[in-house]
mmCIF file of C-alpha atoms in Angstrom:
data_model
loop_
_atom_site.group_PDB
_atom_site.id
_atom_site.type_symbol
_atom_site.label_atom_id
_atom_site.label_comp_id
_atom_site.label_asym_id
_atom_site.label_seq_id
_atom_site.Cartn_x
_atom_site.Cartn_y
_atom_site.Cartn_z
ATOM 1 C CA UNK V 7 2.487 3.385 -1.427
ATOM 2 C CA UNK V 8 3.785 2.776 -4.606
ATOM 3 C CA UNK V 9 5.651 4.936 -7.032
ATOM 4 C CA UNK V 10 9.009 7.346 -6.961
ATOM 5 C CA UNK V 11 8.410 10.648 -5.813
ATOM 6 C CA UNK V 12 9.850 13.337 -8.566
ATOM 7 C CA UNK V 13 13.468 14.529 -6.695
ATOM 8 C CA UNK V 14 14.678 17.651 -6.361
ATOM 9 C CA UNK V 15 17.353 19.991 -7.977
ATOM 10 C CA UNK V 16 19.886 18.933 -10.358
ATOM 11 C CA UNK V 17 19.719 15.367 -8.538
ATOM 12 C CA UNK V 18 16.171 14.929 -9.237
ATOM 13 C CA UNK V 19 16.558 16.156 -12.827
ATOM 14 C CA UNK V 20 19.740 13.134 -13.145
ATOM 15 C CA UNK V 21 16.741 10.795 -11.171
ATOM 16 C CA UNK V 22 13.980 12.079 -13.882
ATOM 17 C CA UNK V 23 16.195 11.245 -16.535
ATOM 18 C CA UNK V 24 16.429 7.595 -15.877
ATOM 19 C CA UNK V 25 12.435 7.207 -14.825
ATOM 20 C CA UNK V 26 11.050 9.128 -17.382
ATOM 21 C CA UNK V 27 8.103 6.194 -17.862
ATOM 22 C CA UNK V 28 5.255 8.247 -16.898
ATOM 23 C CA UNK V 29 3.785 4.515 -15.661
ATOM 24 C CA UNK V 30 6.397 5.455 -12.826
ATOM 25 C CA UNK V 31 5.628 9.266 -12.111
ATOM 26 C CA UNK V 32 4.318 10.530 -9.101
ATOM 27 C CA UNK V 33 1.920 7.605 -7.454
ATOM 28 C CA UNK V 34 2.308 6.824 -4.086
ATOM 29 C CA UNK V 35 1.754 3.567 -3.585
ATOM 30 C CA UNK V 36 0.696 1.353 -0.242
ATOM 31 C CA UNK V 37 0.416 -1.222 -1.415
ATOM 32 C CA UNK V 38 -1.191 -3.686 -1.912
ATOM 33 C CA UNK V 39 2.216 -7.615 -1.534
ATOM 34 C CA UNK V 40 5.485 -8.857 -1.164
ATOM 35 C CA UNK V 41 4.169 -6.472 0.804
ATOM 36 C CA UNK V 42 3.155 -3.618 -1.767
ATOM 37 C CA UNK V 43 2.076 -6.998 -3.579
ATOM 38 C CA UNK V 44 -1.613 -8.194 -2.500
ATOM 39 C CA UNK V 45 -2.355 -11.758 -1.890
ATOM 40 C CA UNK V 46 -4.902 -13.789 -1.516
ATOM 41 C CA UNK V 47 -6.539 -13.560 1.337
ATOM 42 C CA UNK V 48 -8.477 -16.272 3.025
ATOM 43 C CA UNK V 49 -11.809 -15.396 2.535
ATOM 44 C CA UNK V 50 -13.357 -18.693 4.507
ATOM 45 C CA UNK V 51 -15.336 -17.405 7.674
ATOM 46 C CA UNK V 52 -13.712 -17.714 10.702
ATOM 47 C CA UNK V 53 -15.345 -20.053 13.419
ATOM 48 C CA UNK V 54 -17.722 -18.118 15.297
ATOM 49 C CA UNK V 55 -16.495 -17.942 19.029
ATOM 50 C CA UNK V 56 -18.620 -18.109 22.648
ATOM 51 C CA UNK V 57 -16.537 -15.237 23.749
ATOM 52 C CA UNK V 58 -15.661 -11.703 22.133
ATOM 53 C CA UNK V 59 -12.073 -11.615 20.713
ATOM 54 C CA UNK V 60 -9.735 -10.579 23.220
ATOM 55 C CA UNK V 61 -6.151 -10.559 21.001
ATOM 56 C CA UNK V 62 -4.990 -9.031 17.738
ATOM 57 C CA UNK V 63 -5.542 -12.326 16.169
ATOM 58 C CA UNK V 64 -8.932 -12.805 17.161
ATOM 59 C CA UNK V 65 -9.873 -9.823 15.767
ATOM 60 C CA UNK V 66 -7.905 -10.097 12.808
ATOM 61 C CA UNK V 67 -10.034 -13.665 12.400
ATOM 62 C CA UNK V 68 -13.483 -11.677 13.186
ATOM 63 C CA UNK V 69 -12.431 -9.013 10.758
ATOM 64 C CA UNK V 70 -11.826 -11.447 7.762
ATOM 65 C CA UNK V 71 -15.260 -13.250 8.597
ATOM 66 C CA UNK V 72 -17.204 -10.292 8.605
ATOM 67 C CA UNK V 73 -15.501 -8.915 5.316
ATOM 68 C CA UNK V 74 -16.134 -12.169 3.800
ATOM 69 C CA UNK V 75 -19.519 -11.668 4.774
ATOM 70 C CA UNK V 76 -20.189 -9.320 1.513
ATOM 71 C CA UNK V 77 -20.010 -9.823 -1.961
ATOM 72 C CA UNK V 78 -17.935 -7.040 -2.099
ATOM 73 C CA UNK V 79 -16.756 -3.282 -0.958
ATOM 74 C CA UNK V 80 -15.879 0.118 -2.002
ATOM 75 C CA UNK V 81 -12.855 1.757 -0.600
ATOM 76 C CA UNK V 82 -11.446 5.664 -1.316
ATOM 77 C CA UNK V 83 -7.962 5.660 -1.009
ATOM 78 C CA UNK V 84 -5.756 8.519 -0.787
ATOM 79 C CA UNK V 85 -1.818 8.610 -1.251
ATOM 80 C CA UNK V 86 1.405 10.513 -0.749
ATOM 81 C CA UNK V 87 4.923 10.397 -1.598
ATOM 82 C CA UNK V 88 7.967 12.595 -1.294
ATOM 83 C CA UNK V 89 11.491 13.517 -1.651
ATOM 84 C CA UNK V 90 13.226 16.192 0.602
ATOM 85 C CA UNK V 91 16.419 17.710 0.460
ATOM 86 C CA UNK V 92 17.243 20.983 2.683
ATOM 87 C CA UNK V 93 15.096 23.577 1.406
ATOM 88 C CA UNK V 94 13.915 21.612 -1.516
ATOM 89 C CA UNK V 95 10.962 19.266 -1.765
ATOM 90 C CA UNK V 96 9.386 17.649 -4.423
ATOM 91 C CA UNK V 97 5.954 15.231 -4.196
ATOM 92 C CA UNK V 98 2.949 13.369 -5.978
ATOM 93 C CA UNK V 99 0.132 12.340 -4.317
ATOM 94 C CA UNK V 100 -2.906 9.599 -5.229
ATOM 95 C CA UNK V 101 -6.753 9.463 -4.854
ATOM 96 C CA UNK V 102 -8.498 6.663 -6.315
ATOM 97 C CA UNK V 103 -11.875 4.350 -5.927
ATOM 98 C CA UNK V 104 -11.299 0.902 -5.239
ATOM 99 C CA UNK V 105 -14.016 -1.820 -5.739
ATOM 100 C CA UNK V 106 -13.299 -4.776 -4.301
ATOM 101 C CA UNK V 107 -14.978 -8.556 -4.467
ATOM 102 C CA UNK V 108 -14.465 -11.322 -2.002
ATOM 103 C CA UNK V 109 -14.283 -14.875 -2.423
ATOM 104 C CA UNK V 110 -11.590 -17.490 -3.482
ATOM 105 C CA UNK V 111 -11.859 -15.755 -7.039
ATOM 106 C CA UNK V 112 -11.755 -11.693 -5.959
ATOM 107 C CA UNK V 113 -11.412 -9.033 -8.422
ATOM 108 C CA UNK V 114 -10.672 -5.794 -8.568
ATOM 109 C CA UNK V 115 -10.794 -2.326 -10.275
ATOM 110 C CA UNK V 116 -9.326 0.811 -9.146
ATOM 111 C CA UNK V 117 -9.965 4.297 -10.903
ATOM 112 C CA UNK V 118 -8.492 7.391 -9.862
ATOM 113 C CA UNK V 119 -5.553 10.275 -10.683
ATOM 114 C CA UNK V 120 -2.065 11.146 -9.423
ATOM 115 C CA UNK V 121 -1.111 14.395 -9.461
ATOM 116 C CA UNK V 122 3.229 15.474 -9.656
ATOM 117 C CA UNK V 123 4.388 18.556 -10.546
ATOM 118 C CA UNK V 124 0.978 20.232 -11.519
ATOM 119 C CA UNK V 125 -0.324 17.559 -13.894
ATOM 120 C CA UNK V 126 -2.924 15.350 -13.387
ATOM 121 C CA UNK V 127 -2.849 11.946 -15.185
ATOM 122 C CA UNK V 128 -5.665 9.246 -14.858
ATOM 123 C CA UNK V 129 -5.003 5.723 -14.046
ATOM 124 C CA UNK V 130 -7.143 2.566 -14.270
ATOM 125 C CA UNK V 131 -6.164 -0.778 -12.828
ATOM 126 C CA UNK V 132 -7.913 -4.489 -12.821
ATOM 127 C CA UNK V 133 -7.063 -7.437 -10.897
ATOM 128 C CA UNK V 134 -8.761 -10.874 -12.057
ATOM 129 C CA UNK V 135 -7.792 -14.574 -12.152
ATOM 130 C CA UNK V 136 -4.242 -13.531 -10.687
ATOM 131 C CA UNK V 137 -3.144 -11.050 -13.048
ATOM 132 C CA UNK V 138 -3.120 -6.879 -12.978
ATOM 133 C CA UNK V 139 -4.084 -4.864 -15.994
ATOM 134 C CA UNK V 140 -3.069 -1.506 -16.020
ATOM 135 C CA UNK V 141 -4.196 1.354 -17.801
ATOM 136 C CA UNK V 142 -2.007 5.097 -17.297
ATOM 137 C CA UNK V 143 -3.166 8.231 -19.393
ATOM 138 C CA UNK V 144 -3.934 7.482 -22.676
ATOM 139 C CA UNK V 145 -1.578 4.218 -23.069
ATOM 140 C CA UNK V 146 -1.780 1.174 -23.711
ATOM 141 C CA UNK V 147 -2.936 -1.380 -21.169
ATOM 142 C CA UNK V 148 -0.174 -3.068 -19.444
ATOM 143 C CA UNK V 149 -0.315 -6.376 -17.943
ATOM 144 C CA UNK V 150 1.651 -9.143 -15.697
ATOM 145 C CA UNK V 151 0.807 -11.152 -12.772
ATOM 146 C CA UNK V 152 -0.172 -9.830 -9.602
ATOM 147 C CA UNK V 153 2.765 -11.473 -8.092
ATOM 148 C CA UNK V 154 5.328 -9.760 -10.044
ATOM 149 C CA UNK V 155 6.244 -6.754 -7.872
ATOM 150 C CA UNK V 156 6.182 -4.419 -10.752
ATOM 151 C CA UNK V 157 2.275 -5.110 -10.903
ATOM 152 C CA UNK V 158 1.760 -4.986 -7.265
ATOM 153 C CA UNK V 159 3.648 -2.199 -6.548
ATOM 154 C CA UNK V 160 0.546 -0.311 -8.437
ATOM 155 C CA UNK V 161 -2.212 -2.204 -7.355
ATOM 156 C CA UNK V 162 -3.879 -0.846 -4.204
ATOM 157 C CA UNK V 163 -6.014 -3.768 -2.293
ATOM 158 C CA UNK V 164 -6.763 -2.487 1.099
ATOM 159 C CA UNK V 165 -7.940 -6.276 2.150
ATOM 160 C CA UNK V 166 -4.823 -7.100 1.649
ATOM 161 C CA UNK V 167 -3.766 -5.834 5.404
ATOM 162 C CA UNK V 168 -5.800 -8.510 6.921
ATOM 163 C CA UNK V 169 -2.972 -10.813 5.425
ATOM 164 C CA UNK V 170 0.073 -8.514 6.147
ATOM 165 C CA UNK V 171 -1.494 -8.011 10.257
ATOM 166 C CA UNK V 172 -1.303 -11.849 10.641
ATOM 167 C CA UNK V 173 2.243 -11.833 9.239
ATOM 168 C CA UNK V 174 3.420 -9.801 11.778
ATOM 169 C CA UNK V 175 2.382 -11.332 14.427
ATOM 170 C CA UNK V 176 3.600 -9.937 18.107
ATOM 171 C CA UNK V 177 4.677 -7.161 15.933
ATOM 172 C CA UNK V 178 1.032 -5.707 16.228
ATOM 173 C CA UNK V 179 -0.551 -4.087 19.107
ATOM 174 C CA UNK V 180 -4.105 -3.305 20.245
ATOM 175 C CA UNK V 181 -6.066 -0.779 21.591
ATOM 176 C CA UNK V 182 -10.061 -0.526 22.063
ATOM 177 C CA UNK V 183 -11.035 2.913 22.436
ATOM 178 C CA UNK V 184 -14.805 4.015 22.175
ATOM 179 C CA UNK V 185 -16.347 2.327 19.334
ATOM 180 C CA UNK V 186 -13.528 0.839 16.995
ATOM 181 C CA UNK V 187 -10.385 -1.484 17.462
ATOM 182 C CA UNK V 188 -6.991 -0.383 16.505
ATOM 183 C CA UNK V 189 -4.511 -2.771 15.368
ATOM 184 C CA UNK V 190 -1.394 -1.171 15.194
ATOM 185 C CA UNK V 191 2.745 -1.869 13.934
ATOM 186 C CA UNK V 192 5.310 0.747 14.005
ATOM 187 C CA UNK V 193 8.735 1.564 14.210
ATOM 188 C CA UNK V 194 10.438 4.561 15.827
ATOM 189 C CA UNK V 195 13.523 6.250 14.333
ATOM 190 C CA UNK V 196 16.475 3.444 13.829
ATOM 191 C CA UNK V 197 19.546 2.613 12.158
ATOM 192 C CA UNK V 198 17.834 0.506 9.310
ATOM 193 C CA UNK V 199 20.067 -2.601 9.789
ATOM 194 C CA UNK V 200 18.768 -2.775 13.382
ATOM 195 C CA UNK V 201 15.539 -3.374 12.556
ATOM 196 C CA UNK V 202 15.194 -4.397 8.731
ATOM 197 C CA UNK V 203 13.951 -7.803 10.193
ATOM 198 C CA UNK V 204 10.593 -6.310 11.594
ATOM 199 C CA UNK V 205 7.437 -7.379 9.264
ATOM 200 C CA UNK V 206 6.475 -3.607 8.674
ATOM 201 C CA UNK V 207 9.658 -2.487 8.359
ATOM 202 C CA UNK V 208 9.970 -4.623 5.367
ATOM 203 C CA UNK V 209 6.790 -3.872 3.864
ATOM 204 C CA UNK V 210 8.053 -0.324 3.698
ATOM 205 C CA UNK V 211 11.572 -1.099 2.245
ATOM 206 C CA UNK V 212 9.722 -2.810 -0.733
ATOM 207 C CA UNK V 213 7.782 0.524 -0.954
ATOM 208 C CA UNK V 214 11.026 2.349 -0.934
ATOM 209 C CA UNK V 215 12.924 -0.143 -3.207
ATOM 210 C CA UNK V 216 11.959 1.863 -6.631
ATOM 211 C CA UNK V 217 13.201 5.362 -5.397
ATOM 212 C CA UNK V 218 16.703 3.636 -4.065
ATOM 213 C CA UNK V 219 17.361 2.250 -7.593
ATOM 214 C CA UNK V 220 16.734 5.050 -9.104
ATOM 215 C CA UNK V 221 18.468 7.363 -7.097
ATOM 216 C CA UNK V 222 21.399 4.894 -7.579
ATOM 217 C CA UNK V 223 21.081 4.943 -11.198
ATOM 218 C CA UNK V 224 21.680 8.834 -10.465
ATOM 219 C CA UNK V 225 25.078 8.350 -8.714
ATOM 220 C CA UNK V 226 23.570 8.470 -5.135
ATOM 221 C CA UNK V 227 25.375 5.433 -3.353
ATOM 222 C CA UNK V 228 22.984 4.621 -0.524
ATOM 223 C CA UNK V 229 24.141 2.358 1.324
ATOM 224 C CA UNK V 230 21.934 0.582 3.423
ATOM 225 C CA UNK V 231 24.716 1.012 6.179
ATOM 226 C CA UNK V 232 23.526 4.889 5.944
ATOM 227 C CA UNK V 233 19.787 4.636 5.939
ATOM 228 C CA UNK V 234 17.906 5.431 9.187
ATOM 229 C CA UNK V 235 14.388 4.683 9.530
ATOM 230 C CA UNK V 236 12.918 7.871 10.496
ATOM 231 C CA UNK V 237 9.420 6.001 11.694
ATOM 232 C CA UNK V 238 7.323 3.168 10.047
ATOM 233 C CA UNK V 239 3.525 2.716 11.499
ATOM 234 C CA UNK V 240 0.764 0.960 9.912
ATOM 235 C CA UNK V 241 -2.764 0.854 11.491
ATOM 236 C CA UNK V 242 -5.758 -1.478 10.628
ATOM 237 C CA UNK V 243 -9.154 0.125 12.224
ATOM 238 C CA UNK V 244 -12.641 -2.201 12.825
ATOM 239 C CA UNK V 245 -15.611 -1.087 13.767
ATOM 240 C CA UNK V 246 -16.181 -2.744 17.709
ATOM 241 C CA UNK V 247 -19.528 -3.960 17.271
ATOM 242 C CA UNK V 248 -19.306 -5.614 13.567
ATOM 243 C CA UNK V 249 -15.781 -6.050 13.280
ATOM 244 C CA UNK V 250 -15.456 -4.693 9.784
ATOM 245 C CA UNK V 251 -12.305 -3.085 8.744
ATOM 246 C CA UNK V 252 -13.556 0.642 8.775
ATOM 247 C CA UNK V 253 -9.757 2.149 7.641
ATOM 248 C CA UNK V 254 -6.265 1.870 7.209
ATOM 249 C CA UNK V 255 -3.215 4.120 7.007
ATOM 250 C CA UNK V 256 0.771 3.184 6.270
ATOM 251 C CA UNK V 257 2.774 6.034 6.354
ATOM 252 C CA UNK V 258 6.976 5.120 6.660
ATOM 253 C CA UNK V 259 9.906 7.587 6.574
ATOM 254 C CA UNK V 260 13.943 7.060 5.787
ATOM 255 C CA UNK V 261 16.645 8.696 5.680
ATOM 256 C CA UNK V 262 19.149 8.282 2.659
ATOM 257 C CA UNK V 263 22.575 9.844 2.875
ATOM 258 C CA UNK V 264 23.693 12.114 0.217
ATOM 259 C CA UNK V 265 26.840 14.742 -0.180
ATOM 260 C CA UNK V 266 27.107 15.190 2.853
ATOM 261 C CA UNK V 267 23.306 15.276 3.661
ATOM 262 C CA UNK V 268 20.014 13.807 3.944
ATOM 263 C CA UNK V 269 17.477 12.669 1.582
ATOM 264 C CA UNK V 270 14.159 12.293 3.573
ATOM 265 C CA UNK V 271 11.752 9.989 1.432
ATOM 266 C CA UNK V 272 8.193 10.156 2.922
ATOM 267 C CA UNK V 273 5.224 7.729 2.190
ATOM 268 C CA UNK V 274 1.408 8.539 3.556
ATOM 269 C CA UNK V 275 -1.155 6.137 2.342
ATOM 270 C CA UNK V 276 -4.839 6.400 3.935
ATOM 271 C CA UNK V 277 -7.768 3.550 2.707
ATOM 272 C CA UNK V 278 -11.083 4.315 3.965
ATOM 273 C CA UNK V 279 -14.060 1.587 3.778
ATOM 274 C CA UNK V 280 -16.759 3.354 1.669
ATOM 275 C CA UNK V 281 -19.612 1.080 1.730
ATOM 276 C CA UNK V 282 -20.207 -2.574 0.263
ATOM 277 C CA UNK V 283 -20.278 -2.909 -3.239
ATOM 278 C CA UNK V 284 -23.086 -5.633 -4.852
ATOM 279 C CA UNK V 285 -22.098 -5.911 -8.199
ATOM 280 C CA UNK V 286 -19.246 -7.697 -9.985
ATOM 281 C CA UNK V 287 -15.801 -6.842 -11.694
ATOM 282 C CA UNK V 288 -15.675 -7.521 -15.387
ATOM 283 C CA UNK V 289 -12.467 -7.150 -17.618
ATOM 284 C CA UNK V 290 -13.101 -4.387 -20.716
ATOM 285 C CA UNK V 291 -13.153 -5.798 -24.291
ATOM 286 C CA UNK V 292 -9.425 -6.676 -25.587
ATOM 287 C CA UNK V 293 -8.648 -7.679 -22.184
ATOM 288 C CA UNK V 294 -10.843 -10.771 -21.895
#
């Protein structure tokens, strides 16, 4: 999703000492992207058709035009990251609201908590007019364009998989079982440099881009010779009838050498459509 996972043993405590920012404890992150970065969707409606959409990108097309269709919606998003090493484990995990506006000028604003190592710490996040305000604990707000991937590896925009499904293109497959449509990309277990090139593959290497520099910073070489992809599998869910995105899940898993071992990093990310939301996203005082 979007944040490093706290490592374990006296390598995690050499990791902790170089990410000691608690803007970069614990959150799993998902996102929103080069690919954890949103974009901007298209938000236009999508012609409507004689016939019922028959491939991925028809429904991708009926999805966006039925999202569109609102003036906005709520989403509850849940998150989890970890490190493992043989008999040692360490993780954070994420739950947060999302309210999200449509439109050529969307907005955002996220509340919710992570929770590492026993301590819960709340975190508040806007998105307007292209740039991400975010708000950890008691500090300051931060801010930078959405663009920059230290902004949007924090911001979680779950409409933002309508744009990373049509990216992939014959990546995606689809099923129709009783009363929803699954689009679906994945990866099974790989050598990473045999299949870095796939579109979800490298959504999830920009997820796990913050945990290899710091556990490089910590002496760990990683090469990306060395990393296996244990499995990487995103799914977009619409409801049959109305074509409304209903859910969607990334979860991704590699392998990192290390001493003679292997550092499993794990990433579980689950956005649920909570309802439509009617009102309208307005930056706090100081932030205008």
């Amino acid at each position: 999703m979007r944040r490093t996972a706290v490592l374990p043993g006296v390598l995690l405590a050499a990791v902790l000492t170089g990410c000691a920012d608690p803007a970069d404890e614990g959150k799993p992150a998902g996102s929103a992207q080069p690919t954890a970065q949103p974009t901007a969707q298209r938000t236009q409606a999508a012609p409507a058709e004689a016939e019922p959409p028959r491939t991925a990108a028809e429904f991708l097309a009926r999805a966006e035009e039925a999202m569109a269709g609102q003036q906005g919606w709520t989403f509850a998003v849940r998150g989890r990251e970890g490190l493992v090493l043989p008999g040692q484990e360490s993780a954070a995990t994420y739950t947060a609201t999302v309210r999200r506006t449509t439109g050529d000028r969307w907005a955002l604003h996220s509340t919710g908590a992570t929770l590492s190592k026993g301590v819960s710490k709340p975190e508040e996040i806007y998105v307007a007019d292209g740039t991400a305000y975010v708000k950890t604990g008691t500090e300051a707000w931060e801010e930078g364009p959405v663009t920059d991937p230290e902004f949007a590896d924090r911001v979680e925009d779950p409409l933002a998989a309508l744009d990373a499904f049509r990216r992939y293109g014959d990546e995606v497959t689809l099923a129709t079982p009783d009363g929803r449509v699954e689009l679906r990309a994945r990866t099974t277990s790989a050598p990473l440099t045999g299949v870095r090139d796939r579109g979800v593959v490298r959504k999830a290497l920009r997820e796990l881009a913050p945990t290899l520099r710091q556990l490089r910073a910590a002496g760990v070489a990683a090469p990306e010779s060395g990393i296996s992809v244990g499995g990487v599998e995103e799914t977009l869910v619409l409801d049959a009838a109305t074509y409304r995105v209903t859910g969607h899940t990334f979860k991704c898993t590699f392998l990192i050498p290390y001493d003679g071992q292997r550092i499993r990093y794990e990433q579980d990310v689950t956005e649920r459509t909570s309802g439509t939301y009617n009102g309208t996203v307005s930056l706090p005082e100081g932030l205008k």
